[in-house]
GROMACS .gro file of N, CA and C in nm:
model
  429
    1VAL      N    1   7.739   8.287   9.579
    1VAL     CA    2   7.901   8.314   9.563
    1VAL      C    3   7.942   8.139   9.548
    2GLY      N    4   8.031   8.116   9.421
    2GLY     CA    5   8.061   7.972   9.410
    2GLY      C    6   8.209   7.949   9.452
    3GLY      N    7   8.285   7.876   9.470
    3GLY     CA    8   8.424   7.892   9.432
    3GLY      C    9   8.476   7.823   9.548
    4PRO      N   10   8.611   7.888   9.526
    4PRO     CA   11   8.669   7.843   9.734
    4PRO      C   12   8.653   7.950   9.835
    5THR      N   13   8.621   7.843   9.939
    5THR     CA   14   8.535   7.971  10.040
    5THR      C   15   8.664   8.027  10.147
    6VAL      N   16   8.770   8.070  10.096
    6VAL     CA   17   8.863   8.195  10.079
    6VAL      C   18   8.832   8.269  10.022
    7ASN      N   19   8.800   8.353  10.065
    7ASN     CA   20   8.682   8.464   9.943
    7ASN      C   21   8.648   8.593  10.054
    8GLY      N   22   8.641   8.694  10.029
    8GLY     CA   23   8.569   8.815  10.105
    8GLY      C   24   8.491   8.880   9.969
    9TYR      N   25   8.384   8.964  10.003
    9TYR     CA   26   8.313   9.047   9.892
    9TYR      C   27   8.196   9.123   9.996
   10GLY      N   28   8.203   9.245   9.949
   10GLY     CA   29   8.117   9.318   9.995
   10GLY      C   30   8.148   9.439   9.930
   11ILE      N   31   8.186   9.601  10.040
   11ILE     CA   32   8.132   9.690   9.992
   11ILE      C   33   8.237   9.784  10.011
   12VAL      N   34   8.252   9.901   9.903
   12VAL     CA   35   8.372   9.989   9.936
   12VAL      C   36   8.335  10.148   9.971
   13PHE      N   37   8.348  10.201  10.078
   13PHE     CA   38   8.294  10.308  10.066
   13PHE      C   39   8.377  10.443  10.132
   14ARG      N   40   8.301  10.539  10.069
   14ARG     CA   41   8.373  10.673  10.098
   14ARG      C   42   8.553  10.646  10.011
   15MET      N   43   8.517  10.634   9.886
   15MET     CA   44   8.662  10.584   9.820
   15MET      C   45   8.703  10.673   9.747
   16ARG      N   46   8.859  10.733   9.754
   16ARG     CA   47   8.882  10.888   9.700
   16ARG      C   48   8.944  10.791   9.556
   17ASP      N   49   8.997  10.679   9.591
   17ASP     CA   50   9.122  10.696   9.488
   17ASP      C   51   9.083  10.488   9.521
   18ALA      N   52   9.221  10.419   9.389
   18ALA     CA   53   9.234  10.307   9.443
   18ALA      C   54   9.282  10.321   9.560
   19GLY      N   55   9.348  10.399   9.628
   19GLY     CA   56   9.420  10.333   9.750
   19GLY      C   57   9.393  10.367   9.897
   20ASP      N   58   9.288  10.477   9.883
   20ASP     CA   59   9.230  10.498   9.957
   20ASP      C   60   9.064  10.493  10.016
   21TYR      N   61   9.028  10.420  10.081
   21TYR     CA   62   8.851  10.385  10.113
   21TYR      C   63   8.867  10.359  10.249
   22TYR      N   64   8.744  10.290  10.238
   22TYR     CA   65   8.683  10.170  10.377
   22TYR      C   66   8.642  10.038  10.317
   23SER      N   67   8.613   9.978  10.365
   23SER     CA   68   8.557   9.816  10.312
   23SER      C   69   8.510   9.773  10.425
   24PHE      N   70   8.389   9.708  10.375
   24PHE     CA   71   8.335   9.656  10.469
   24PHE      C   72   8.281   9.508  10.385
   25LEU      N   73   8.349   9.410  10.402
   25LEU     CA   74   8.315   9.239  10.393
   25LEU      C   75   8.314   9.144  10.444
   26ILE      N   76   8.225   9.041  10.362
   26ILE     CA   77   8.164   8.896  10.444
   26ILE      C   78   8.245   8.797  10.372
   27SER      N   79   8.245   8.681  10.397
   27SER     CA   80   8.297   8.559  10.334
   27SER      C   81   8.190   8.492  10.352
   28SER      N   82   8.263   8.364  10.246
   28SER     CA   83   8.180   8.210  10.202
   28SER      C   84   8.146   8.165  10.335
   29ASP      N   85   8.248   8.180  10.410
   29ASP     CA   86   8.234   8.000  10.553
   29ASP      C   87   8.197   8.155  10.599
   30GLY      N   88   8.128   8.272  10.677
   30GLY     CA   89   8.054   8.328  10.731
   30GLY      C   90   8.133   8.399  10.842
   31TYR      N   91   8.228   8.478  10.793
   31TYR     CA   92   8.319   8.601  10.936
   31TYR      C   93   8.273   8.716  10.776
   32TYR      N   94   8.277   8.825  10.898
   32TYR     CA   95   8.282   8.953  10.810
   32TYR      C   96   8.397   9.085  10.884
   33ARG      N   97   8.484   9.172  10.831
   33ARG     CA   98   8.545   9.261  10.861
   33ARG      C   99   8.550   9.397  10.800
   34VAL      N  100   8.613   9.497  10.865
   34VAL     CA  101   8.611   9.604  10.810
   34VAL      C  102   8.760   9.672  10.836
   35ALA      N  103   8.787   9.696  10.743
   35ALA     CA  104   8.907   9.725  10.664
   35ALA      C  105   8.918   9.867  10.618
   36ARG      N  106   9.064   9.971  10.625
   36ARG     CA  107   9.068  10.120  10.570
   36ARG      C  108   9.219  10.130  10.517
   37ALA      N  109   9.163  10.180  10.379
   37ALA     CA  110   9.330  10.203  10.317
   37ALA      C  111   9.338  10.314  10.302
   38ILE      N  112   9.467  10.341  10.315
   38ILE     CA  113   9.520  10.485  10.359
   38ILE      C  114   9.662  10.477  10.255
   39ASP      N  115   9.642  10.552  10.164
   39ASP     CA  116   9.792  10.541   9.989
   39ASP      C  117   9.814  10.463  10.008
   40GLY      N  118   9.689  10.355   9.940
   40GLY     CA  119   9.759  10.183   9.900
   40GLY      C  120   9.819  10.142  10.020
   41ILE      N  121   9.790  10.136  10.120
   41ILE     CA  122   9.820  10.048  10.242
   41ILE      C  123   9.609  10.038  10.310
   42GLU      N  124   9.626   9.912  10.343
   42GLU     CA  125   9.521   9.848  10.395
   42GLU      C  126   9.542   9.806  10.493
   43ARG      N  127   9.466   9.834  10.609
   43ARG     CA  128   9.449   9.803  10.733
   43ARG      C  129   9.371   9.715  10.821
   44GLU      N  130   9.292   9.681  10.852
   44GLU     CA  131   9.177   9.602  10.920
   44GLU      C  132   9.164   9.722  11.071
   45ILE      N  133   9.093   9.698  11.088
   45ILE     CA  134   8.972   9.817  11.168
   45ILE      C  135   8.920   9.728  11.288
   46SER      N  136   8.877   9.612  11.220
   46SER     CA  137   8.844   9.558  11.284
   46SER      C  138   8.850   9.379  11.214
   47THR      N  139   8.902   9.284  11.199
   47THR     CA  140   8.912   9.211  11.175
   47THR      C  141   8.798   9.093  11.193
   48TRP      N  142   8.800   8.983  11.116
   48TRP     CA  143   8.723   8.874  11.052
   48TRP      C  144   8.680   8.797  11.216
   49ILE      N  145   8.551   8.816  11.168
   49ILE     CA  146   8.474   8.801  11.351
   49ILE      C  147   8.332   8.681  11.280
   50PRO      N  148   8.344   8.567  11.311
   50PRO     CA  149   8.218   8.492  11.296
   50PRO      C  150   8.096   8.503  11.272
   51SER      N  151   7.962   8.509  11.216
   51SER     CA  152   7.809   8.575  11.225
   51SER      C  153   7.739   8.497  11.186
   52ASP      N  154   7.686   8.436  11.315
   52ASP     CA  155   7.565   8.344  11.249
   52ASP      C  156   7.427   8.455  11.152
   53ALA      N  157   7.439   8.559  11.123
   53ALA     CA  158   7.382   8.655  11.048
   53ALA      C  159   7.415   8.599  10.901
   54ILE      N  160   7.522   8.566  10.878
   54ILE     CA  161   7.524   8.555  10.737
   54ILE      C  162   7.479   8.446  10.689
   55ASN      N  163   7.424   8.394  10.563
   55ASN     CA  164   7.343   8.291  10.479
   55ASN      C  165   7.522   8.240  10.433
   56VAL      N  166   7.513   8.096  10.468
   56VAL     CA  167   7.687   8.028  10.366
   56VAL      C  168   7.629   7.939  10.343
   57GLU      N  169   7.457   7.882  10.299
   57GLU     CA  170   7.447   7.808  10.246
   57GLU      C  171   7.484   7.903  10.049
   58PHE      N  172   7.525   7.752   9.984
   58PHE     CA  173   7.494   7.797   9.837
   58PHE      C  174   7.413   7.818   9.802
   59GLY      N  175   7.420   7.991   9.726
   59GLY     CA  176   7.363   8.016   9.654
   59GLY      C  177   7.252   8.108   9.706
   60SER      N  178   7.270   8.144   9.878
   60SER     CA  179   7.160   8.191   9.963
   60SER      C  180   7.253   8.368   9.960
   61PRO      N  181   7.124   8.403   9.970
   61PRO     CA  182   7.168   8.545   9.953
   61PRO      C  183   7.180   8.652  10.070
   62ASN      N  184   7.279   8.728  10.090
   62ASN     CA  185   7.345   8.821  10.171
   62ASN      C  186   7.284   8.963  10.149
   63VAL      N  187   7.254   9.048  10.266
   63VAL     CA  188   7.200   9.163  10.216
   63VAL      C  189   7.304   9.288  10.307
   64LEU      N  190   7.393   9.339  10.301
   64LEU     CA  191   7.500   9.383  10.366
   64LEU      C  192   7.413   9.524  10.357
   65GLY      N  193   7.476   9.623  10.489
   65GLY     CA  194   7.413   9.756  10.517
   65GLY      C  195   7.561   9.829  10.596
   66VAL      N  196   7.611   9.904  10.544
   66VAL     CA  197   7.653  10.016  10.544
   66VAL      C  198   7.563  10.184  10.591
   67ARG      N  199   7.593  10.223  10.698
   67ARG     CA  200   7.530  10.362  10.731
   67ARG      C  201   7.677  10.454  10.812
   68GLY      N  202   7.693  10.555  10.721
   68GLY     CA  203   7.767  10.644  10.761
   68GLY      C  204   7.723  10.803  10.747
   69VAL      N  205   7.727  10.839  10.873
   69VAL     CA  206   7.719  10.976  10.926
   69VAL      C  207   7.758  11.075  10.941
   70GLY      N  208   7.884  11.101  10.932
   70GLY     CA  209   7.995  11.234  10.987
   70GLY      C  210   8.041  11.100  10.968
   71ASP      N  211   8.145  11.090  11.095
   71ASP     CA  212   8.235  10.995  11.134
   71ASP      C  213   8.209  10.881  11.163
   72GLN      N  214   8.064  10.886  11.184
   72GLN     CA  215   8.021  10.748  11.251
   72GLN      C  216   7.984  10.607  11.183
   73PHE      N  217   7.978  10.566  11.150
   73PHE     CA  218   7.946  10.375  11.085
   73PHE      C  219   7.950  10.280  11.142
   74THR      N  220   7.772  10.259  11.121
   74THR     CA  221   7.727  10.117  11.148
   74THR      C  222   7.711  10.058  11.084
   75PHE      N  223   7.704   9.908  11.049
   75PHE     CA  224   7.728   9.716  11.007
   75PHE      C  225   7.572   9.701  11.008
   76SER      N  226   7.519   9.602  10.892
   76SER     CA  227   7.484   9.544  10.939
   76SER      C  228   7.474   9.420  10.816
   77ILE      N  229   7.438   9.298  10.879
   77ILE     CA  230   7.417   9.148  10.785
   77ILE      C  231   7.246   9.100  10.784
   78ASN      N  232   7.229   9.119  10.645
   78ASN     CA  233   7.132   9.067  10.644
   78ASN      C  234   7.000   9.148  10.710
   79GLY      N  235   7.001   9.286  10.745
   79GLY     CA  236   6.902   9.324  10.888
   79GLY      C  237   6.934   9.333  11.015
   80GLN      N  238   7.036   9.233  11.000
   80GLN     CA  239   7.058   9.261  11.162
   80GLN      C  240   7.224   9.327  11.217
   81PRO      N  241   7.223   9.409  11.340
   81PRO     CA  242   7.361   9.502  11.349
   81PRO      C  243   7.466   9.400  11.368
   82VAL      N  244   7.571   9.442  11.298
   82VAL     CA  245   7.684   9.389  11.397
   82VAL      C  246   7.769   9.471  11.412
   83GLU      N  247   7.870   9.378  11.535
   83GLU     CA  248   7.973   9.501  11.633
   83GLU      C  249   8.121   9.404  11.607
   84LEU      N  250   8.220   9.545  11.579
   84LEU     CA  251   8.359   9.536  11.549
   84LEU      C  252   8.485   9.499  11.673
   85CYS      N  253   8.543   9.439  11.625
   85CYS     CA  254   8.640   9.463  11.789
   85CYS      C  255   8.727   9.585  11.742
   86LEU      N  256   8.724   9.624  11.806
   86LEU     CA  257   8.868   9.750  11.801
   86LEU      C  258   8.917   9.737  11.873
   87PRO      N  259   9.076   9.738  11.872
   87PRO     CA  260   9.222   9.764  11.972
   87PRO      C  261   9.198   9.878  12.060
   88ASP      N  262   9.211   9.829  12.142
   88ASP     CA  263   9.251   9.966  12.299
   88ASP      C  264   9.319  10.063  12.273
   89ASP      N  265   9.426  10.008  12.145
   89ASP     CA  266   9.524  10.123  12.139
   89ASP      C  267   9.482  10.143  12.002
   90PRO      N  268   9.453  10.305  11.937
   90PRO     CA  269   9.424  10.279  11.835
   90PRO      C  270   9.506  10.258  11.711
   91ALA      N  271   9.665  10.235  11.684
   91ALA     CA  272   9.787  10.210  11.677
   91ALA      C  273   9.787  10.056  11.662
   92GLY      N  274   9.717   9.991  11.766
   92GLY     CA  275   9.713   9.849  11.751
   92GLY      C  276   9.666   9.757  11.629
   93GLN      N  277   9.634   9.653  11.713
   93GLN     CA  278   9.599   9.543  11.608
   93GLN      C  279   9.460   9.453  11.625
   94SER      N  280   9.324   9.472  11.528
   94SER     CA  281   9.201   9.378  11.606
   94SER      C  282   9.214   9.260  11.625
   95THR      N  283   9.198   9.170  11.733
   95THR     CA  284   9.257   9.047  11.738
   95THR      C  285   9.176   8.988  11.822
   96TYR      N  286   9.104   8.898  11.724
   96TYR     CA  287   8.969   8.839  11.791
   96TYR      C  288   8.964   8.664  11.754
   97SER      N  289   8.951   8.608  11.905
   97SER     CA  290   8.984   8.476  11.869
   97SER      C  291   8.925   8.394  12.003
   98ALA      N  292   8.898   8.262  11.906
   98ALA     CA  293   8.768   8.150  12.032
   98ALA      C  294   8.676   8.251  12.076
   99GLY      N  295   8.629   8.370  12.028
   99GLY     CA  296   8.459   8.369  12.046
   99GLY      C  297   8.555   8.550  12.119
  100ARG      N  298   8.619   8.541  12.145
  100ARG     CA  299   8.633   8.663  12.267
  100ARG      C  300   8.757   8.777  12.180
  101CYS      N  301   8.694   8.895  12.180
  101CYS     CA  302   8.789   8.996  12.132
  101CYS      C  303   8.843   9.064  12.213
  102PHE      N  304   9.008   9.055  12.193
  102PHE     CA  305   9.044   9.105  12.264
  102PHE      C  306   9.115   9.321  12.283
  103GLY      N  307   8.994   9.368  12.311
  103GLY     CA  308   9.034   9.477  12.257
  103GLY      C  309   8.834   9.522  12.341
  104THR      N  310   8.763   9.600  12.230
  104THR     CA  311   8.630   9.643  12.251
  104THR      C  312   8.542   9.622  12.155
  105MET      N  313   8.416   9.563  12.193
  105MET     CA  314   8.368   9.530  12.094
  105MET      C  315   8.231   9.664  12.063
  106THR      N  316   8.197   9.680  11.992
  106THR     CA  317   8.145   9.803  11.992
  106THR      C  318   8.029   9.803  11.855
  107PRO      N  319   7.916   9.883  11.824
  107PRO     CA  320   7.840   9.879  11.726
  107PRO      C  321   7.854  10.003  11.633
  108THR      N  322   7.917  10.090  11.735
  108THR     CA  323   7.980  10.208  11.617
  108THR      C  324   8.136  10.183  11.563
  109LEU      N  325   8.156  10.208  11.474
  109LEU     CA  326   8.299  10.279  11.419
  109LEU      C  327   8.286  10.431  11.467
  110ILE      N  328   8.408  10.500  11.509
  110ILE     CA  329   8.413  10.644  11.446
  110ILE      C  330   8.566  10.687  11.417
  111ASP      N  331   8.529  10.737  11.281
  111ASP     CA  332   8.648  10.742  11.230
  111ASP      C  333   8.708  10.864  11.139
  112ALA      N  334   8.775  10.937  11.113
  112ALA     CA  335   8.743  11.064  11.043
  112ALA      C  336   8.817  11.044  10.949
  113THR      N  337   8.908  10.959  10.895
  113THR     CA  338   8.988  10.951  10.804
  113THR      C  339   8.943  10.982  10.642
  114HIS      N  340   8.822  10.950  10.601
  114HIS     CA  341   8.795  10.943  10.517
  114HIS      C  342   8.670  11.010  10.472
  115ALA      N  343   8.601  11.151  10.461
  115ALA     CA  344   8.510  11.196  10.489
  115ALA      C  345   8.438  11.209  10.363
  116ALA      N  346   8.469  11.179  10.290
  116ALA     CA  347   8.381  11.191  10.167
  116ALA      C  348   8.478  11.041  10.031
  117GLY      N  349   8.407  11.034   9.934
  117GLY     CA  350   8.435  10.999   9.888
  117GLY      C  351   8.278  10.907   9.762
  118GLN      N  352   8.348  10.813   9.664
  118GLN     CA  353   8.252  10.715   9.643
  118GLN      C  354   8.193  10.528   9.651
  119LEU      N  355   8.129  10.562   9.644
  119LEU     CA  356   8.086  10.384   9.646
  119LEU      C  357   8.075  10.283   9.588
  120GLY      N  358   8.072  10.182   9.612
  120GLY     CA  359   8.114  10.041   9.539
  120GLY      C  360   8.141   9.926   9.566
  121LEU      N  361   8.169   9.824   9.455
  121LEU     CA  362   8.150   9.684   9.540
  121LEU      C  363   8.293   9.608   9.520
  122ILE      N  364   8.302   9.494   9.617
  122ILE     CA  365   8.418   9.479   9.636
  122ILE      C  366   8.421   9.284   9.612
  123ALA      N  367   8.534   9.233   9.521
  123ALA     CA  368   8.503   9.067   9.546
  123ALA      C  369   8.675   9.049   9.567
  124VAL      N  370   8.716   8.979   9.627
  124VAL     CA  371   8.900   8.924   9.671
  124VAL      C  372   8.906   8.735   9.690
  125ALA      N  373   8.991   8.697   9.649
  125ALA     CA  374   9.006   8.600   9.653
  125ALA      C  375   9.188   8.543   9.719
  126GLU      N  376   9.176   8.524   9.848
  126GLU     CA  377   9.290   8.544   9.927
  126GLU      C  378   9.373   8.435   9.875
  127ASP      N  379   9.393   8.311   9.852
  127ASP     CA  380   9.418   8.167   9.774
  127ASP      C  381   9.436   8.143   9.690
  128GLU      N  382   9.272   8.080   9.638
  128GLU     CA  383   9.240   8.017   9.533
  128GLU      C  384   9.259   8.129   9.441
  129PRO      N  385   9.188   8.065   9.271
  129PRO     CA  386   9.133   8.159   9.189
  129PRO      C  387   8.971   8.063   9.193
  130ASP      N  388   8.892   8.157   9.111
  130ASP     CA  389   8.748   8.103   9.058
  130ASP      C  390   8.673   8.099   9.123
  131VAL      N  391   8.667   8.189   9.180
  131VAL     CA  392   8.535   8.285   9.314
  131VAL      C  393   8.426   8.339   9.231
  132SER      N  394   8.323   8.300   9.233
  132SER     CA  395   8.223   8.374   9.120
  132SER      C  396   8.132   8.438   9.272
  133ILE      N  397   8.095   8.545   9.260
  133ILE     CA  398   8.008   8.668   9.365
  133ILE      C  399   7.958   8.697   9.256
  134VAL      N  400   7.795   8.739   9.318
  134VAL     CA  401   7.708   8.796   9.223
  134VAL      C  402   7.654   8.878   9.294
  135PHE      N  403   7.644   9.019   9.215
  135PHE     CA  404   7.587   9.114   9.301
  135PHE      C  405   7.462   9.146   9.238
  136ASP      N  406   7.344   9.218   9.331
  136ASP     CA  407   7.259   9.236   9.263
  136ASP      C  408   7.220   9.358   9.320
  137ASN      N  409   7.076   9.464   9.261
  137ASN     CA  410   7.034   9.543   9.426
  137ASN      C  411   7.086   9.634   9.486
  138LEU      N  412   7.178   9.694   9.455
  138LEU     CA  413   7.244   9.826   9.498
  138LEU      C  414   7.115   9.934   9.576
  139VAL      N  415   7.146   9.950   9.629
  139VAL     CA  416   7.057  10.097   9.676
  139VAL      C  417   7.128  10.210   9.742
  140VAL      N  418   7.147  10.280   9.740
  140VAL     CA  419   7.181  10.392   9.813
  140VAL      C  420   7.065  10.491   9.855
  141THR      N  421   7.095  10.498  10.027
  141THR     CA  422   6.948  10.639  10.066
  141THR      C  423   7.114  10.734  10.100
  142MET      N  424   7.033  10.886  10.114
  142MET     CA  425   7.028  10.962  10.161
  142MET      C  426   6.947  11.051  10.294
  143PRO      N  427   6.988  11.074  10.399
  143PRO     CA  428   6.932  11.149  10.485
  143PRO      C  429   6.857  11.238  10.457
   0.00000   0.00000   0.00000
């Protein structure tokens, strides 16, 4: 990773098309999040949460994992499972502030919105251009 730290990169999964997918992103300043897009509108399922599991040193690799079985998903960073901050109201917004989730922390996301789809990689730069991300060693396994 090179360039500005306001970025996100990771895995897009169960992608039916450019507007319907889930994503699991980390940032080079040590945060992760999970989002879902429906009909081109992306919504955070779990907002950006800080994690010591993310390697933030320049040039240090990060290994991301998404495991999906049916409508249940778990996530990991560098082999460490990470929890999601889900709102108590399904229509609510994920809120994490000052080390606290205003909702429920859970290791498993249950969501049946996208039952199948493709897998891909994603990189985004929020405010500044010139972010460089290198991906390698994509591994897909099936039960």
